[in-house]
Amino acid sequence: MLSIKNLHANIGGKEILKGLNLEVKSGEIHAIMGPNGSGKSTLASVLAGREEYEVTKGEITFNGKNLLELSPEERAGEGVFLAFQYPVEIPGVSMMNFLKTSVQEIREYRKQDQLDAKTFLQRVKEKQKLVELDTKLTNRSVNEGFSGGEKKRNEIFQMAMLEPTLAVLDETDSGLDIDALRIVANGVNKLHNKDNAFIVITHYQRLLEYIVPDFVHVLSEGKIVKSGDKSLAIELEEKGYDWLKEVTV
Amino acid sequence: MELAETKNIDTQLFFNLYDGILAHAEFDPIDERIKKSYALIKDQSAPDIKNEDWRYTPIRRYLSLFEFQPHISEIPTCEPKFSLENKVTIENGHITSIELTKETANKVEILPLIEGIGKYPELAEKYFYKTPLRNNDYFAHINQSFCLNGLFIYVHDHCVIDEPIYIQQDCYNENETFHQTHNLVLVGRDASMHLIKKELCTGEGGKVFHNLLTDAVVLDNGKFSFSRLQNECKDTYQITHFYASLAPHAQLNLNNVTIGGAFARNNYWVEMNGVESHAKLRGLSLLNDHQHADNWIRISHNAPFCESDQIFKAIVDDEATSVFSGRIYVAKHAQKTNAYQSNKNIVLTETANSYSRPQLEIYADDVKCSHGSTSGQLNEDELFYLRARGIKETMARKLLLYAFAGNLVEQLDDEHFKEEVKKLIDQKFES
């Protein structure tokens, strides 16, 4: 589904990703861990198409298409979804209007019929339940006045609405208490099936107790320096990241 | 400014235009005022960009687009009539109809200016022309010198008018028009009125220059809402002077929406003379092409315990320009003043301009005053968030512009006015 080869990326002239390789197949959950500044969020931003990041070398193929040639909105249409680490507040754009526009545009891109108002509202209700986002979305602006936990649940809610094939969760667990963490993980597990894939970027092993990954990768200084199964996450939690540096040197 | 200011725009030009109307002005008590204004400006010419107040607005360039052919301007008479709605019509510079419901007519008198002053000379004497026109307020003096055309609006004490009164100002002359109106508005004690003024052109004709002046006085505990929708065609230029003085506990709500027209300069001057008076000003300009809108605001806190807040926003596209100069003045004895000012601009192209000059002038020591000004492009983080959810860039931009404007529209006073503004915003964004 996703193939990243020798990816190099800069921001503001500074190289952050320095030859990253990753293969993700349908049905898989990949966890990406690593210390601060290792390039985890850069990878998420590059996948979603953020223009400040300049890809200088390498390629990303997604379902046979060159992802790097696509605009952020086209990537979303193709099925890439980024759950933001810091979801932005957009005062004045109502949640419902935003969701409706987003779902419409994506369905148009995928050449699917538009949802009628009733089905749309039903789906909103159903997916809200999934992430226990019980706030009234009408009359609220996108993320405005949402608590930290609500913002993260709102990301997973949007993911549920848009049904992506590849979801990238950028430190979705940061700032969440244990209940919110469980809710978010639960949402992800319910949405996971054999036709989609997840890349879960996280700092701590904690989230991986709830979302069980098939693969764990350690990112350090812009490269994946070690890959393994879920036991690698536990090892990292015990030993920290420093021992890896010694291993790779 | 590449178009040279060739023509000398002096007072004589306006004098010719009005064919010596000054000589016929024998209406006490404004006669003296007229003569004073005229004496002040008779040897002057229109301000240029060296004048601080006109720094970003080349007014002489706009005036030089006009021929100023002399024409005799007769003052038509117009009898107020009963109707099912409250509506005043001004066509090509003349008041052509004044219609009020029976209920409204019991509460407010709307008369042609000269008739109103003739009927209530003591009110005119007592309340109006108290706001000191500054010597360099050239166009206000021009208006005052030559203009006897306008409305006298008097809301009687304790009368609350529930329905808004509409004033429709339309210009469809084939020839070039220089048009002035001069309005006096008196809102009595415990009285309340909402005027909604729609400025439009139903036919594209010759160029129009409006030089409008309204002098409003709101007495104790009175409330005056004034909403303006400037949506004229591309050959319309205008300067508006709006003076208001507020008595104790009086309230002024001012809503200014600029969508059409080539050029608009709006001077809003509010004198808060009574304790616990309140002024709320909201402004929205949506400008594209070569449009130029200049909002000049002065709020004077002359009494303690008054509150004022102003929010002005502009979206500037293509080669358009928005200017905001807002000054809050707090006199030495105006303690416990609460004054707020905000100006936000979104500049969409490299060739569009936005100038913002927020100013505070505070002489009291126990006050809360704040001001803020931002100018910039659309927020990149917000834009990316929307695009990452599959929303095309053009649509995402539109959503954010709607949000920026919509937030202000929600703060406008009247539901009908809001709806109308929303519709026009839609149309403007579509184009």
PDB file of N, CA and C in Angstrom, chain A residues 50-129:
ATOM      1  N   ARG A  50       2.366  18.653   3.652  1.00  0.00           N
ATOM      2  CA  ARG A  50       2.611  20.007   4.136  1.00  0.00           C
ATOM      3  C   ARG A  50       3.724  20.655   3.312  1.00  0.00           C
ATOM      4  N   GLU A  51       3.437  21.867   2.787  1.00  0.00           N
ATOM      5  CA  GLU A  51       4.332  22.445   1.782  1.00  0.00           C
ATOM      6  C   GLU A  51       5.640  23.017   2.335  1.00  0.00           C
ATOM      7  N   GLU A  52       5.664  23.301   3.644  1.00  0.00           N
ATOM      8  CA  GLU A  52       6.907  23.836   4.220  1.00  0.00           C
ATOM      9  C   GLU A  52       8.032  22.813   4.165  1.00  0.00           C
ATOM     10  N   TYR A  53       7.664  21.540   4.071  1.00  0.00           N
ATOM     11  CA  TYR A  53       8.688  20.491   4.038  1.00  0.00           C
ATOM     12  C   TYR A  53       9.070  20.203   2.598  1.00  0.00           C
ATOM     13  N   GLU A  54      10.357  20.241   2.360  1.00  0.00           N
ATOM     14  CA  GLU A  54      10.827  20.030   1.004  1.00  0.00           C
ATOM     15  C   GLU A  54      11.459  18.645   0.921  1.00  0.00           C
ATOM     16  N   VAL A  55      10.922  17.846   0.008  1.00  0.00           N
ATOM     17  CA  VAL A  55      11.505  16.518  -0.188  1.00  0.00           C
ATOM     18  C   VAL A  55      12.630  16.650  -1.208  1.00  0.00           C
ATOM     19  N   THR A  56      13.830  16.308  -0.795  1.00  0.00           N
ATOM     20  CA  THR A  56      14.983  16.520  -1.666  1.00  0.00           C
ATOM     21  C   THR A  56      15.402  15.244  -2.384  1.00  0.00           C
ATOM     22  N   LYS A  57      14.996  14.112  -1.864  1.00  0.00           N
ATOM     23  CA  LYS A  57      15.433  12.848  -2.446  1.00  0.00           C
ATOM     24  C   LYS A  57      14.457  11.766  -2.025  1.00  0.00           C
ATOM     25  N   GLY A  58      14.376  10.721  -2.816  1.00  0.00           N
ATOM     26  CA  GLY A  58      13.581   9.568  -2.423  1.00  0.00           C
ATOM     27  C   GLY A  58      12.187   9.586  -3.010  1.00  0.00           C
ATOM     28  N   GLU A  59      11.407   8.542  -2.741  1.00  0.00           N
ATOM     29  CA  GLU A  59      10.061   8.477  -3.300  1.00  0.00           C
ATOM     30  C   GLU A  59       9.065   7.874  -2.316  1.00  0.00           C
ATOM     31  N   ILE A  60       7.820   8.270  -2.508  1.00  0.00           N
ATOM     32  CA  ILE A  60       6.732   7.679  -1.729  1.00  0.00           C
ATOM     33  C   ILE A  60       5.655   7.220  -2.710  1.00  0.00           C
ATOM     34  N   THR A  61       5.399   5.940  -2.716  1.00  0.00           N
ATOM     35  CA  THR A  61       4.334   5.425  -3.579  1.00  0.00           C
ATOM     36  C   THR A  61       3.194   4.958  -2.690  1.00  0.00           C
ATOM     37  N   PHE A  62       1.981   5.372  -3.082  1.00  0.00           N
ATOM     38  CA  PHE A  62       0.801   4.986  -2.312  1.00  0.00           C
ATOM     39  C   PHE A  62      -0.210   4.376  -3.267  1.00  0.00           C
ATOM     40  N   ASN A  63      -0.495   3.100  -3.084  1.00  0.00           N
ATOM     41  CA  ASN A  63      -1.382   2.366  -3.994  1.00  0.00           C
ATOM     42  C   ASN A  63      -1.018   2.620  -5.460  1.00  0.00           C
ATOM     43  N   GLY A  64       0.256   2.572  -5.743  1.00  0.00           N
ATOM     44  CA  GLY A  64       0.720   2.700  -7.122  1.00  0.00           C
ATOM     45  C   GLY A  64       0.877   4.126  -7.606  1.00  0.00           C
ATOM     46  N   LYS A  65       0.479   5.109  -6.795  1.00  0.00           N
ATOM     47  CA  LYS A  65       0.589   6.502  -7.238  1.00  0.00           C
ATOM     48  C   LYS A  65       1.748   7.201  -6.542  1.00  0.00           C
ATOM     49  N   ASN A  66       2.360   8.138  -7.255  1.00  0.00           N
ATOM     50  CA  ASN A  66       3.419   8.945  -6.657  1.00  0.00           C
ATOM     51  C   ASN A  66       2.786   9.982  -5.731  1.00  0.00           C
ATOM     52  N   LEU A  67       2.867   9.730  -4.443  1.00  0.00           N
ATOM     53  CA  LEU A  67       2.188  10.582  -3.469  1.00  0.00           C
ATOM     54  C   LEU A  67       2.733  12.004  -3.482  1.00  0.00           C
ATOM     55  N   LEU A  68       4.018  12.133  -3.756  1.00  0.00           N
ATOM     56  CA  LEU A  68       4.667  13.449  -3.679  1.00  0.00           C
ATOM     57  C   LEU A  68       4.161  14.416  -4.740  1.00  0.00           C
ATOM     58  N   GLU A  69       3.517  13.863  -5.784  1.00  0.00           N
ATOM     59  CA  GLU A  69       2.990  14.752  -6.832  1.00  0.00           C
ATOM     60  C   GLU A  69       1.591  15.262  -6.492  1.00  0.00           C
ATOM     61  N   LEU A  70       1.008  14.734  -5.433  1.00  0.00           N
ATOM     62  CA  LEU A  70      -0.381  15.084  -5.131  1.00  0.00           C
ATOM     63  C   LEU A  70      -0.471  16.205  -4.093  1.00  0.00           C
ATOM     64  N   SER A  71      -1.527  17.042  -4.229  1.00  0.00           N
ATOM     65  CA  SER A  71      -1.773  18.103  -3.247  1.00  0.00           C
ATOM     66  C   SER A  71      -2.336  17.452  -1.975  1.00  0.00           C
ATOM     67  N   PRO A  72      -2.313  18.181  -0.861  1.00  0.00           N
ATOM     68  CA  PRO A  72      -2.855  17.604   0.380  1.00  0.00           C
ATOM     69  C   PRO A  72      -4.290  17.096   0.207  1.00  0.00           C
ATOM     70  N   GLU A  73      -5.120  17.880  -0.514  1.00  0.00           N
ATOM     71  CA  GLU A  73      -6.514  17.474  -0.663  1.00  0.00           C
ATOM     72  C   GLU A  73      -6.649  16.219  -1.532  1.00  0.00           C
ATOM     73  N   GLU A  74      -5.757  16.085  -2.537  1.00  0.00           N
ATOM     74  CA  GLU A  74      -5.801  14.879  -3.372  1.00  0.00           C
ATOM     75  C   GLU A  74      -5.364  13.652  -2.562  1.00  0.00           C
ATOM     76  N   ARG A  75      -4.390  13.849  -1.696  1.00  0.00           N
ATOM     77  CA  ARG A  75      -3.944  12.734  -0.847  1.00  0.00           C
ATOM     78  C   ARG A  75      -5.083  12.270   0.053  1.00  0.00           C
ATOM     79  N   ALA A  76      -5.822  13.262   0.597  1.00  0.00           N
ATOM     80  CA  ALA A  76      -6.966  12.908   1.439  1.00  0.00           C
ATOM     81  C   ALA A  76      -7.986  12.123   0.620  1.00  0.00           C
ATOM     82  N   GLY A  77      -8.193  12.570  -0.623  1.00  0.00           N
ATOM     83  CA  GLY A  77      -9.110  11.871  -1.517  1.00  0.00           C
ATOM     84  C   GLY A  77      -8.647  10.447  -1.792  1.00  0.00           C
ATOM     85  N   GLU A  78      -7.334  10.270  -1.945  1.00  0.00           N
ATOM     86  CA  GLU A  78      -6.780   8.934  -2.199  1.00  0.00           C
ATOM     87  C   GLU A  78      -6.898   8.027  -0.970  1.00  0.00           C
ATOM     88  N   GLY A  79      -7.114   8.634   0.185  1.00  0.00           N
ATOM     89  CA  GLY A  79      -7.305   7.799   1.373  1.00  0.00           C
ATOM     90  C   GLY A  79      -6.267   7.974   2.463  1.00  0.00           C
ATOM     91  N   VAL A  80      -5.448   9.034   2.364  1.00  0.00           N
ATOM     92  CA  VAL A  80      -4.480   9.300   3.429  1.00  0.00           C
ATOM     93  C   VAL A  80      -5.129  10.221   4.466  1.00  0.00           C
ATOM     94  N   PHE A  81      -4.984   9.891   5.703  1.00  0.00           N
ATOM     95  CA  PHE A  81      -5.547  10.723   6.765  1.00  0.00           C
ATOM     96  C   PHE A  81      -4.486  10.986   7.825  1.00  0.00           C
ATOM     97  N   LEU A  82      -4.337  12.265   8.190  1.00  0.00           N
ATOM     98  CA  LEU A  82      -3.417  12.605   9.273  1.00  0.00           C
ATOM     99  C   LEU A  82      -4.215  13.067  10.485  1.00  0.00           C
ATOM    100  N   ALA A  83      -4.036  12.383  11.586  1.00  0.00           N
ATOM    101  CA  ALA A  83      -4.590  12.882  12.856  1.00  0.00           C
ATOM    102  C   ALA A  83      -3.522  13.782  13.450  1.00  0.00           C
ATOM    103  N   PHE A  84      -3.840  15.073  13.535  1.00  0.00           N
ATOM    104  CA  PHE A  84      -2.834  16.071  13.902  1.00  0.00           C
ATOM    105  C   PHE A  84      -2.406  15.960  15.367  1.00  0.00           C
ATOM    106  N   GLN A  85      -1.132  16.254  15.587  1.00  0.00           N
ATOM    107  CA  GLN A  85      -0.643  16.312  16.959  1.00  0.00           C
ATOM    108  C   GLN A  85      -1.271  17.505  17.677  1.00  0.00           C
ATOM    109  N   TYR A  86      -1.328  18.639  16.956  1.00  0.00           N
ATOM    110  CA  TYR A  86      -1.946  19.843  17.515  1.00  0.00           C
ATOM    111  C   TYR A  86      -3.066  20.298  16.586  1.00  0.00           C
ATOM    112  N   PRO A  87      -4.267  19.766  16.759  1.00  0.00           N
ATOM    113  CA  PRO A  87      -5.368  20.173  15.876  1.00  0.00           C
ATOM    114  C   PRO A  87      -5.628  21.673  16.030  1.00  0.00           C
ATOM    115  N   VAL A  88      -5.715  22.365  14.907  1.00  0.00           N
ATOM    116  CA  VAL A  88      -5.813  23.819  14.937  1.00  0.00           C
ATOM    117  C   VAL A  88      -7.265  24.256  15.175  1.00  0.00           C
ATOM    118  N   GLU A  89      -7.426  25.322  15.920  1.00  0.00           N
ATOM    119  CA  GLU A  89      -8.763  25.879  16.137  1.00  0.00           C
ATOM    120  C   GLU A  89      -9.090  26.816  14.979  1.00  0.00           C
ATOM    121  N   ILE A  90     -10.258  26.672  14.421  1.00  0.00           N
ATOM    122  CA  ILE A  90     -10.649  27.556  13.311  1.00  0.00           C
ATOM    123  C   ILE A  90     -11.935  28.283  13.684  1.00  0.00           C
ATOM    124  N   PRO A  91     -11.827  29.421  14.346  1.00  0.00           N
ATOM    125  CA  PRO A  91     -13.028  30.146  14.758  1.00  0.00           C
ATOM    126  C   PRO A  91     -13.830  30.564  13.537  1.00  0.00           C
ATOM    127  N   GLY A  92     -15.130  30.421  13.641  1.00  0.00           N
ATOM    128  CA  GLY A  92     -16.000  30.898  12.553  1.00  0.00           C
ATOM    129  C   GLY A  92     -16.344  29.840  11.525  1.00  0.00           C
ATOM    130  N   VAL A  93     -15.579  28.727  11.472  1.00  0.00           N
ATOM    131  CA  VAL A  93     -15.953  27.632  10.574  1.00  0.00           C
ATOM    132  C   VAL A  93     -16.640  26.581  11.431  1.00  0.00           C
ATOM    133  N   SER A  94     -17.920  26.379  11.181  1.00  0.00           N
ATOM    134  CA  SER A  94     -18.663  25.481  12.062  1.00  0.00           C
ATOM    135  C   SER A  94     -18.254  24.034  11.803  1.00  0.00           C
ATOM    136  N   MET A  95     -18.253  23.239  12.851  1.00  0.00           N
ATOM    137  CA  MET A  95     -17.889  21.821  12.756  1.00  0.00           C
ATOM    138  C   MET A  95     -18.720  21.125  11.687  1.00  0.00           C
ATOM    139  N   MET A  96     -20.033  21.379  11.697  1.00  0.00           N
ATOM    140  CA  MET A  96     -20.904  20.663  10.776  1.00  0.00           C
ATOM    141  C   MET A  96     -20.630  21.058   9.331  1.00  0.00           C
ATOM    142  N   ASN A  97     -20.437  22.334   9.107  1.00  0.00           N
ATOM    143  CA  ASN A  97     -20.162  22.805   7.759  1.00  0.00           C
ATOM    144  C   ASN A  97     -18.835  22.221   7.263  1.00  0.00           C
ATOM    145  N   PHE A  98     -17.859  22.210   8.148  1.00  0.00           N
ATOM    146  CA  PHE A  98     -16.543  21.654   7.844  1.00  0.00           C
ATOM    147  C   PHE A  98     -16.657  20.172   7.477  1.00  0.00           C
ATOM    148  N   LEU A  99     -17.353  19.419   8.310  1.00  0.00           N
ATOM    149  CA  LEU A  99     -17.495  17.976   8.072  1.00  0.00           C
ATOM    150  C   LEU A  99     -18.220  17.689   6.769  1.00  0.00           C
ATOM    151  N   LYS A 100     -19.298  18.451   6.567  1.00  0.00           N
ATOM    152  CA  LYS A 100     -20.103  18.244   5.367  1.00  0.00           C
ATOM    153  C   LYS A 100     -19.255  18.506   4.122  1.00  0.00           C
ATOM    154  N   THR A 101     -18.534  19.640   4.145  1.00  0.00           N
ATOM    155  CA  THR A 101     -17.701  19.996   3.000  1.00  0.00           C
ATOM    156  C   THR A 101     -16.640  18.929   2.784  1.00  0.00           C
ATOM    157  N   SER A 102     -16.004  18.514   3.867  1.00  0.00           N
ATOM    158  CA  SER A 102     -14.949  17.527   3.774  1.00  0.00           C
ATOM    159  C   SER A 102     -15.470  16.206   3.184  1.00  0.00           C
ATOM    160  N   VAL A 103     -16.580  15.710   3.732  1.00  0.00           N
ATOM    161  CA  VAL A 103     -17.142  14.445   3.246  1.00  0.00           C
ATOM    162  C   VAL A 103     -17.570  14.567   1.783  1.00  0.00           C
ATOM    163  N   GLN A 104     -18.210  15.702   1.452  1.00  0.00           N
ATOM    164  CA  GLN A 104     -18.654  15.906   0.069  1.00  0.00           C
ATOM    165  C   GLN A 104     -17.484  15.904  -0.903  1.00  0.00           C
ATOM    166  N   GLU A 105     -16.453  16.676  -0.549  1.00  0.00           N
ATOM    167  CA  GLU A 105     -15.318  16.815  -1.467  1.00  0.00           C
ATOM    168  C   GLU A 105     -14.605  15.476  -1.648  1.00  0.00           C
ATOM    169  N   ILE A 106     -14.490  14.727  -0.550  1.00  0.00           N
ATOM    170  CA  ILE A 106     -13.795  13.449  -0.645  1.00  0.00           C
ATOM    171  C   ILE A 106     -14.618  12.437  -1.447  1.00  0.00           C
ATOM    172  N   ARG A 107     -15.927  12.463  -1.246  1.00  0.00           N
ATOM    173  CA  ARG A 107     -16.778  11.549  -2.023  1.00  0.00           C
ATOM    174  C   ARG A 107     -16.743  11.922  -3.503  1.00  0.00           C
ATOM    175  N   GLU A 108     -16.680  13.202  -3.764  1.00  0.00           N
ATOM    176  CA  GLU A 108     -16.591  13.649  -5.155  1.00  0.00           C
ATOM    177  C   GLU A 108     -15.292  13.138  -5.770  1.00  0.00           C
ATOM    178  N   TYR A 109     -14.208  13.257  -5.017  1.00  0.00           N
ATOM    179  CA  TYR A 109     -12.904  12.801  -5.501  1.00  0.00           C
ATOM    180  C   TYR A 109     -12.931  11.304  -5.775  1.00  0.00           C
ATOM    181  N   ARG A 110     -13.591  10.565  -4.891  1.00  0.00           N
ATOM    182  CA  ARG A 110     -13.631   9.104  -5.035  1.00  0.00           C
ATOM    183  C   ARG A 110     -14.747   8.648  -5.970  1.00  0.00           C
ATOM    184  N   LYS A 111     -15.407   9.613  -6.596  1.00  0.00           N
ATOM    185  CA  LYS A 111     -16.515   9.351  -7.524  1.00  0.00           C
ATOM    186  C   LYS A 111     -17.621   8.520  -6.867  1.00  0.00           C
ATOM    187  N   GLN A 112     -17.884   8.837  -5.616  1.00  0.00           N
ATOM    188  CA  GLN A 112     -19.000   8.210  -4.914  1.00  0.00           C
ATOM    189  C   GLN A 112     -20.186   9.165  -4.931  1.00  0.00           C
ATOM    190  N   ASP A 113     -21.392   8.613  -4.796  1.00  0.00           N
ATOM    191  CA  ASP A 113     -22.581   9.479  -4.734  1.00  0.00           C
ATOM    192  C   ASP A 113     -22.544  10.293  -3.447  1.00  0.00           C
ATOM    193  N   GLN A 114     -23.135  11.488  -3.515  1.00  0.00           N
ATOM    194  CA  GLN A 114     -23.188  12.313  -2.303  1.00  0.00           C
ATOM    195  C   GLN A 114     -24.159  11.699  -1.299  1.00  0.00           C
ATOM    196  N   LEU A 115     -23.855  11.868  -0.045  1.00  0.00           N
ATOM    197  CA  LEU A 115     -24.753  11.385   1.001  1.00  0.00           C
ATOM    198  C   LEU A 115     -25.926  12.353   1.130  1.00  0.00           C
ATOM    199  N   ASP A 116     -27.122  11.810   1.321  1.00  0.00           N
ATOM    200  CA  ASP A 116     -28.220  12.735   1.606  1.00  0.00           C
ATOM    201  C   ASP A 116     -28.116  13.177   3.067  1.00  0.00           C
ATOM    202  N   ALA A 117     -28.830  14.256   3.366  1.00  0.00           N
ATOM    203  CA  ALA A 117     -28.668  14.901   4.676  1.00  0.00           C
ATOM    204  C   ALA A 117     -28.933  13.925   5.819  1.00  0.00           C
ATOM    205  N   LYS A 118     -29.927  13.072   5.636  1.00  0.00           N
ATOM    206  CA  LYS A 118     -30.318  12.166   6.709  1.00  0.00           C
ATOM    207  C   LYS A 118     -29.209  11.143   6.997  1.00  0.00           C
ATOM    208  N   THR A 119     -28.707  10.527   5.919  1.00  0.00           N
ATOM    209  CA  THR A 119     -27.643   9.533   6.080  1.00  0.00           C
ATOM    210  C   THR A 119     -26.410  10.169   6.710  1.00  0.00           C
ATOM    211  N   PHE A 120     -26.111  11.396   6.239  1.00  0.00           N
ATOM    212  CA  PHE A 120     -24.939  12.105   6.765  1.00  0.00           C
ATOM    213  C   PHE A 120     -25.071  12.301   8.277  1.00  0.00           C
ATOM    214  N   LEU A 121     -26.232  12.795   8.690  1.00  0.00           N
ATOM    215  CA  LEU A 121     -26.431  13.064  10.117  1.00  0.00           C
ATOM    216  C   LEU A 121     -26.386  11.778  10.946  1.00  0.00           C
ATOM    217  N   GLN A 122     -26.965  10.723  10.366  1.00  0.00           N
ATOM    218  CA  GLN A 122     -26.931   9.420  11.040  1.00  0.00           C
ATOM    219  C   GLN A 122     -25.485   8.985  11.267  1.00  0.00           C
ATOM    220  N   ARG A 123     -24.699   9.159  10.214  1.00  0.00           N
ATOM    221  CA  ARG A 123     -23.304   8.738  10.289  1.00  0.00           C
ATOM    222  C   ARG A 123     -22.541   9.560  11.337  1.00  0.00           C
ATOM    223  N   VAL A 124     -22.828  10.863  11.340  1.00  0.00           N
ATOM    224  CA  VAL A 124     -22.179  11.730  12.323  1.00  0.00           C
ATOM    225  C   VAL A 124     -22.474  11.223  13.732  1.00  0.00           C
ATOM    226  N   LYS A 125     -23.737  10.922  13.983  1.00  0.00           N
ATOM    227  CA  LYS A 125     -24.166  10.467  15.301  1.00  0.00           C
ATOM    228  C   LYS A 125     -23.448   9.177  15.702  1.00  0.00           C
ATOM    229  N   GLU A 126     -23.471   8.255  14.745  1.00  0.00           N
ATOM    230  CA  GLU A 126     -22.892   6.930  14.959  1.00  0.00           C
ATOM    231  C   GLU A 126     -21.392   7.027  15.265  1.00  0.00           C
ATOM    232  N   LYS A 127     -20.682   7.850  14.485  1.00  0.00           N
ATOM    233  CA  LYS A 127     -19.223   7.948  14.656  1.00  0.00           C
ATOM    234  C   LYS A 127     -18.858   8.741  15.914  1.00  0.00           C
ATOM    235  N   GLN A 128     -19.719   9.678  16.249  1.00  0.00           N
ATOM    236  CA  GLN A 128     -19.480  10.431  17.486  1.00  0.00           C
ATOM    237  C   GLN A 128     -19.525   9.482  18.677  1.00  0.00           C
ATOM    238  N   LYS A 129     -20.464   8.558  18.594  1.00  0.00           N
ATOM    239  CA  LYS A 129     -20.632   7.575  19.656  1.00  0.00           C
ATOM    240  C   LYS A 129     -19.366   6.734  19.799  1.00  0.00           C
TER     241      LYS A 129
END
